[in-house]
Amino acid sequence: MEQQPDIDPQETQEWLDALDSVIVSAGGERAHFLLEKLIEKARRSGAYLPYSATTAYINTIPTGKEARSPGDNAIEHRIRSYVRWNAMAMVLRANKNTNVGGHIASFASAATLYDVGYNHFWHAPCETHGGDLVYVQGHSSPGAYAYAFLSGELSQEQLDNFRQETGGNGLSSYPHPWLMPNFWQFPTVSMGLGPLMAIYQARFMKYLGSRGLVNTDGRKIWAFMGDGEMDEPESLGAIPLASREKLDNLIFVVNCNLQRLDGPVRGNGKVIQELEGAFRGAGWNVIKVIWGSYWDPLLAKDTKGLLQKRMMECVDGEYQNFKARDGAYVREHFFGKYPELLEMVATMSDDDIWRLNRGGHDPHKVYAAYAAAAKHIGQPTVILAKTIKGYGMGEAGEAQNITHQQKKMGTTSLKAFRNRFGLDIPDDKIDEIPYLTFAEDSPEFIYMRERRKALGGTFHRRKPRAEALQVPSLSAFQALLKASGEGHESSTTMAFVRILNILVKDKQIGRHIVPIVADESRTFGMEGMFRQLGIWSSSGQLYTPQDADQLMYYKEDKHGQILQEGICEAGAMSSWIAAATAYSTHGIQMIPFFIFYSMFGFQRIGDLAWAAGDMRCRGFLLGGTAGRTTLNGEGLQHEDGHSHVVASTIPNCVAYDPAFAYELAVIIQDGLRRMYQEQEDIYYYITVMNENYTHPEMPVGAEKDILKGMYLFCEADADADADAEAPCVQLLGAGTILREVIAAAEILKQDYAVHADVWSVTSFNELRREALAVTRWNMLHPQQPAKESHVENCLNGRKGPVVAATDYMKIYADQIREFVPGRYRVLGTDGFGRSDTRQKLRHFFEVDRFYITVAALKALSEEGKITQQQVTQAIEKYGIDPEKSNPAAS
C-alpha cells in the first residue's frame, strides 16, 4: 500500500505517545484491542482501510516475552554440531566411490529447527502420551539419520549404506516407510504432499478423539517444509480448512532459507512476508523467527525504526547475497545505506557483523517459537524461520545458488566446517571424513538419553502393527451372493452401498469403518447414511438443515462417522491416507472407504496414491462411475478408460473391476481379511459402475478364482449331437462390458453355431502380477518342474482363439498377452470420451456385442474355422461401417 504523507507530524506523535502509554501501562493485548476498536469505528464511518495481513519484518515474539529454554545450551550446541557433521559426512562418504547423490544444504539450514524439537517437544508414544507425529522435510533426511546414529538407533554400517539399499542394510534417500518400515512414518519428498497430508492428519486426529476411539489429548502434528516447497499448490491449498477446523494440534515449520533448488525463492521480494500474509489471511497463528539474539541489542537501539525500515527494504536476493559474502560486505551494503545505521555498528568489527545471526539458527528463538506454538489454542500455527541454505558449508556452498546440488566438499571446506563448530577432528583425519560419536558415559550422550526419556523414549520408532480385527465371513454378505431376480436391477455402486451398510452395523468392526466422500454422496446413493451415521464436524451442526423434514436429511455431528470433504479429491485422499495408516500412527486399525468419480481419482491424485503405497496404507478406494462408456452423458473429462492402468503401476495396490454384486462382496470380504486380520500392507482399488442390471447368483466354488482375477462364468453348451469340430472361442470380459461379452456369446451360438466359453476377468492387473511371478520362478528354477500361471491354467486345453473386451484402454487387457495360449484379440476404449447413450458409446469405441462378435469371427477365420466372407457378412449384418474413424484418434 502506498505510504501517505504525514500532514500533521505533531498529531501523529501524540497518537504514538498515547499508544506507548497504553503498552507500558496495560500491555500489548490492550493496545491491540484498542486499535481494533478504532479500525472498526473508522470502517463504520466510511473510511477506506484495506486489510494488511503482514507485520514488520522482525520476530513476532518480543524479546521480553520469549519462553526460555530449560536445556543446557552448551551441551545442545555440541550435540547439534556432531549431528551436522555426521549428516554431511554420510553424504560425502556415500559419494566417494558410488556417486549416489544426497543433499547437505537443506539440513544444514534446518539443524537447529530439528534439534530443539528432539530435545524438548517431540513426544514418543508411551503410557502417558500417544506420541507426536513429525513430517520431516524430505531433503533433510540425512539429519534424521545422523541424530538416530548419535543416539544409538542406527549403526555406522547403515550410515555407510546411505542410498545403497539393495544389499538390505541401507538407508533410503528420503523418508520412505516402504523401505524403512520401522523408522519412517511419512513420505514427504514429493513436494507439497507433506503439508497437505499433515493438515488432514491433524483433522483425522480430531476425528478419532471426537469419536472416542483414541485419546488424542496433548498430541501434535509437526510438519517441516521449505519455503520453495510452498509454491506447490498442495502446500497452501488446504490451509483454510486447518483454520476453519481450528486444528490447534497442527504446527507448520517453514524453513525459510530463501533458496529453491536453482536459486532464490523470491529474489525480488520477501517470501516470509508473502507466507505470513497467506497464512494469517487464512486464519492461522503466525510466528516469525527472523532474527537471532545477536540482533536484539541493535533492535533495542532502533528507537526511530530506521533499522526495521532497512530490514523491510532489502529483498531476499540481497539477504542471500549478504550471507554468501562477509561482514565487510554486509557493513557496506546493508548498514551503509543510512549513515545512522553505520554509526549504530561503528564499534562492531566485521566479524561481529558477520555473527549477526538469523532466527532459525538461534536455539533460544526457536525454542520460544515452539513453546508458543505448542500452547496456542484455537488455531493452527505456522512458524516462519529464517535460515541460511548450506549453513556451515562456507565456500563450498553457503548461501550459494549451487548449494542444493552440492554433494562434495574439499579439504579446506571441511577444515572450515570443523573449526566453525569446534569439532575434535585432527588434520590428518579430516579427509577420511570420520563419523563422530559420544561415549556412553559422556555428558552429551547421557543428556540425549535423558531428554528423550523425558519425552517418552526413542523418537524414530514406527509401530508397524496394531491389534488385528475380526472381520465378518463371506456369509455376512449372503444376500449379495444370490441372484437379484428378474426385474430387480441395480448397479455395482448400489451393491457397494449395501455392503457398506452391512459393515457399519457389524459389532466387531462397525466403529472402525470410515466412509469418505468428496461431495458426491448422492451420486453414489449414500445419502441414506447421513442420518444413520452423521457427517463428522468438529463444531457439530450449528444450523437447522434445509431438508430437516426429510428422512435422509443432511446431518453434521461431532460424533459423526462420515468424512465429507467437499469438492477436493486430494483432501479426501489425504483423509483416506490418515485413516489407512492409523494402525501405525494411532495404534488402531481404521477401515477407510473413499468413493469418487474414477476419472477424478487416480488421474488427479496419482502422486498421493503412490505415496499411499509407500506409506503401507490399508483401505479401499472405490472408483465410481468407472469405465469409458458406463457414465453416459457426461463426456470426455468424466469418462475413465485408464484408471486400472494407472493402478497397475503401484506395486501394493490390488485392483479389481467386478461386474456383479457377488464378485464385489467376495473381493471386499477378502480384502478385509488380508488387510485387517492378516495385516498385509496392501490397499485396494475397486471400480464400481452406475449402470443398472440384474445380477446372477455366484457360481459354486468361484470364490478363489474371482480373487485370482479370472473364472469361468459360463461354459458353452455343446449338444451331444453337435459337430465335435464346431468352431469354439474363449471370450473374456470385465466390468459392465462382461454383459456385452455374454450377449456376444449368444449371438455367436445362435447365428454362427460357434461355441463360446465366457470368462469373467475381475483383474487383469492381478493376473499379470501372478503370471510374472510364475515366469520369474521358472526362470530361476530351470531344473524344477515348470509352474503354470492362473491364465494358463484357465485357458490351456480350451479350444479356439481368445477375445477380451473391457471398458478400458486395450493395454489393460493386453497385459496378459504373453501368457495366453494361442491367438489373442483385445478390444478396448482407447481415445477421448464422448457424451451419448451407453449403447452408442460402446458402438463408437467398438466394444459392444457386435464388435465382439466380429472380432471372434475374424480370429476364427484366421485359424481357418470359418471363411473371410462370413466375417464380411457379419460386418454388414450388424451395421458396422468399415471406414468409420478410429476412436483412438478421433
Coordinates of N, CA, C and O in Angstrom, one line a residue, residues 191-248:
M191 N 7.2 -32.9 -3.2 CA 6.9 -31.6 -2.6 C 5.5 -31.2 -2.6 O 4.9 -31.3 -3.7
G192 N 5.0 -30.7 -1.5 CA 3.6 -30.3 -1.4 C 2.7 -31.3 -0.7 O 1.7 -30.9 -0.1
L193 N 3.1 -32.6 -0.8 CA 2.2 -33.6 -0.2 C 2.4 -33.6 1.3 O 1.4 -33.9 2.0
G194 N 3.5 -33.3 1.8 CA 3.7 -33.3 3.3 C 2.8 -32.3 3.9 O 2.1 -32.7 4.9
P195 N 2.8 -31.0 3.5 CA 1.9 -30.1 4.1 C 0.4 -30.5 4.0 O -0.4 -30.4 5.0
L196 N 0.0 -31.0 2.8 CA -1.4 -31.3 2.6 C -1.8 -32.5 3.5 O -2.8 -32.5 4.2
M197 N -0.9 -33.6 3.5 CA -1.2 -34.7 4.4 C -1.2 -34.4 5.8 O -2.0 -34.9 6.6
A198 N -0.3 -33.5 6.2 CA -0.3 -33.1 7.7 C -1.6 -32.5 8.1 O -2.0 -32.7 9.2
I199 N -2.1 -31.6 7.3 CA -3.4 -30.9 7.7 C -4.5 -31.9 7.9 O -5.2 -31.9 8.9
Y200 N -4.6 -32.9 7.0 CA -5.7 -33.9 7.1 C -5.4 -34.9 8.2 O -6.3 -35.5 8.7
Q201 N -4.1 -35.1 8.4 CA -3.7 -36.0 9.6 C -4.2 -35.3 10.9 O -4.7 -36.0 11.8
A202 N -3.9 -34.0 11.0 CA -4.4 -33.3 12.2 C -5.9 -33.4 12.3 O -6.4 -33.5 13.5
R203 N -6.5 -33.2 11.2 CA -8.0 -33.3 11.3 C -8.5 -34.7 11.6 O -9.4 -34.8 12.4
F204 N -7.8 -35.7 11.1 CA -8.3 -37.0 11.4 C -8.0 -37.4 12.9 O -8.7 -38.1 13.5
M205 N -7.0 -36.8 13.4 CA -6.7 -37.0 14.8 C -7.8 -36.4 15.7 O -8.3 -37.0 16.7
K206 N -8.3 -35.3 15.3 CA -9.5 -34.7 15.9 C -10.7 -35.6 15.8 O -11.5 -35.8 16.7
Y207 N -10.9 -36.2 14.6 CA -12.0 -37.1 14.3 C -11.9 -38.3 15.3 O -12.9 -38.7 15.9
L208 N -10.7 -38.9 15.4 CA -10.6 -40.0 16.3 C -10.9 -39.7 17.7 O -11.6 -40.4 18.5
G209 N -10.5 -38.5 18.1 CA -10.8 -38.0 19.5 C -12.2 -37.8 19.7 O -12.8 -38.2 20.7
S210 N -12.9 -37.1 18.7 CA -14.3 -36.8 18.9 C -15.2 -38.1 19.0 O -16.1 -38.2 19.7
R211 N -14.7 -39.2 18.3 CA -15.5 -40.4 18.3 C -15.1 -41.3 19.4 O -15.7 -42.4 19.6
G212 N -14.2 -40.9 20.3 CA -13.8 -41.7 21.4 C -13.0 -42.9 21.1 O -12.9 -43.8 21.9
L213 N -12.4 -42.9 19.9 CA -11.6 -44.1 19.5 C -10.2 -44.1 20.0 O -9.6 -45.2 20.3
V214 N -9.6 -42.9 20.2 CA -8.2 -42.8 20.6 C -8.1 -41.5 21.5 O -8.8 -40.5 21.2
N215 N -7.3 -41.6 22.5 CA -7.1 -40.4 23.4 C -6.0 -39.6 22.7 O -4.9 -40.0 22.6
T216 N -6.4 -38.4 22.2 CA -5.5 -37.6 21.4 C -5.1 -36.4 22.2 O -4.5 -35.5 21.6
D217 N -5.4 -36.3 23.5 CA -5.0 -35.2 24.3 C -3.5 -34.9 24.2 O -2.7 -35.8 24.4
G218 N -3.2 -33.6 24.0 CA -1.8 -33.2 24.0 C -0.9 -33.6 22.8 O 0.3 -33.2 22.8
R219 N -1.5 -34.3 21.9 CA -0.7 -34.7 20.7 C -0.6 -33.6 19.7 O -1.6 -32.9 19.5
K220 N 0.5 -33.5 19.0 CA 0.7 -32.5 18.0 C 1.2 -33.2 16.7 O 1.9 -34.2 16.7
I221 N 0.8 -32.5 15.6 CA 1.4 -32.8 14.3 C 2.4 -31.7 13.9 O 2.0 -30.5 13.8
W222 N 3.6 -32.1 13.7 CA 4.6 -31.1 13.3 C 5.0 -31.4 11.9 O 5.4 -32.5 11.5
A223 N 4.9 -30.4 11.0 CA 5.2 -30.6 9.6 C 6.3 -29.6 9.2 O 6.1 -28.4 9.3
F224 N 7.4 -30.2 8.7 CA 8.5 -29.3 8.2 C 8.5 -29.3 6.7 O 8.3 -30.3 6.0
M225 N 8.8 -28.1 6.2 CA 8.8 -27.9 4.7 C 9.7 -26.7 4.4 O 10.1 -25.9 5.3
G226 N 10.0 -26.6 3.1 CA 10.9 -25.5 2.7 C 10.0 -24.4 2.1 O 8.9 -24.6 1.7
D227 N 10.6 -23.2 2.1 CA 9.9 -22.0 1.5 C 9.7 -22.2 0.0 O 8.6 -21.8 -0.5
G228 N 10.6 -22.8 -0.7 CA 10.4 -23.1 -2.1 C 9.3 -24.1 -2.3 O 8.5 -24.0 -3.3
E229 N 9.1 -25.0 -1.4 CA 8.0 -26.0 -1.5 C 6.7 -25.4 -1.4 O 5.7 -26.0 -1.9
M230 N 6.6 -24.2 -0.8 CA 5.3 -23.6 -0.6 C 4.7 -23.1 -2.0 O 3.6 -22.7 -2.0
D231 N 5.5 -23.1 -3.0 CA 5.0 -22.8 -4.4 C 4.1 -23.9 -4.9 O 3.3 -23.6 -5.8
E232 N 4.2 -25.1 -4.4 CA 3.3 -26.2 -4.8 C 1.9 -25.9 -4.4 O 1.6 -25.5 -3.3
P233 N 0.9 -26.0 -5.3 CA -0.5 -25.8 -5.0 C -1.0 -26.6 -3.7 O -1.7 -26.1 -2.9
E234 N -0.5 -27.8 -3.6 CA -0.9 -28.6 -2.5 C -0.4 -28.1 -1.1 O -1.1 -28.3 -0.1
S235 N 0.7 -27.3 -1.1 CA 1.2 -26.8 0.1 C 0.3 -25.8 0.8 O 0.1 -25.8 2.0
L236 N -0.4 -25.0 0.0 CA -1.2 -23.9 0.6 C -2.7 -24.2 0.3 O -3.6 -23.5 0.9
G237 N -3.0 -25.1 -0.5 CA -4.4 -25.3 -1.0 C -5.4 -25.6 0.1 O -6.5 -25.3 0.0
A238 N -4.9 -26.3 1.2 CA -5.8 -26.7 2.3 C -5.7 -25.9 3.6 O -6.3 -26.2 4.6
I239 N -4.9 -24.8 3.5 CA -4.7 -24.1 4.8 C -6.0 -23.4 5.4 O -6.1 -23.3 6.6
P240 N -6.9 -23.0 4.5 CA -8.2 -22.5 5.1 C -8.9 -23.6 5.9 O -9.6 -23.3 6.9
L241 N -8.9 -24.9 5.5 CA -9.5 -25.9 6.2 C -8.9 -26.1 7.6 O -9.7 -26.3 8.6
A242 N -7.6 -25.9 7.7 CA -7.0 -26.1 9.0 C -7.5 -25.0 10.0 O -7.7 -25.3 11.2
S243 N -7.6 -23.8 9.6 CA -8.1 -22.8 10.5 C -9.6 -22.9 10.7 O -10.1 -22.7 11.8
R244 N -10.4 -23.3 9.6 CA -11.8 -23.5 9.8 C -12.1 -24.6 10.8 O -13.1 -24.5 11.6
E245 N -11.3 -25.6 10.8 CA -11.5 -26.7 11.7 C -10.8 -26.5 13.1 O -10.8 -27.4 13.9
K246 N -10.2 -25.3 13.2 CA -9.5 -25.0 14.5 C -8.5 -26.1 14.9 O -8.4 -26.5 16.1
L247 N -7.6 -26.4 14.0 CA -6.7 -27.5 14.2 C -5.5 -27.0 15.0 O -4.3 -26.8 14.5
D248 N -5.7 -26.8 16.3 CA -4.6 -26.3 17.1 C -3.6 -27.4 17.5 O -2.7 -27.2 18.3

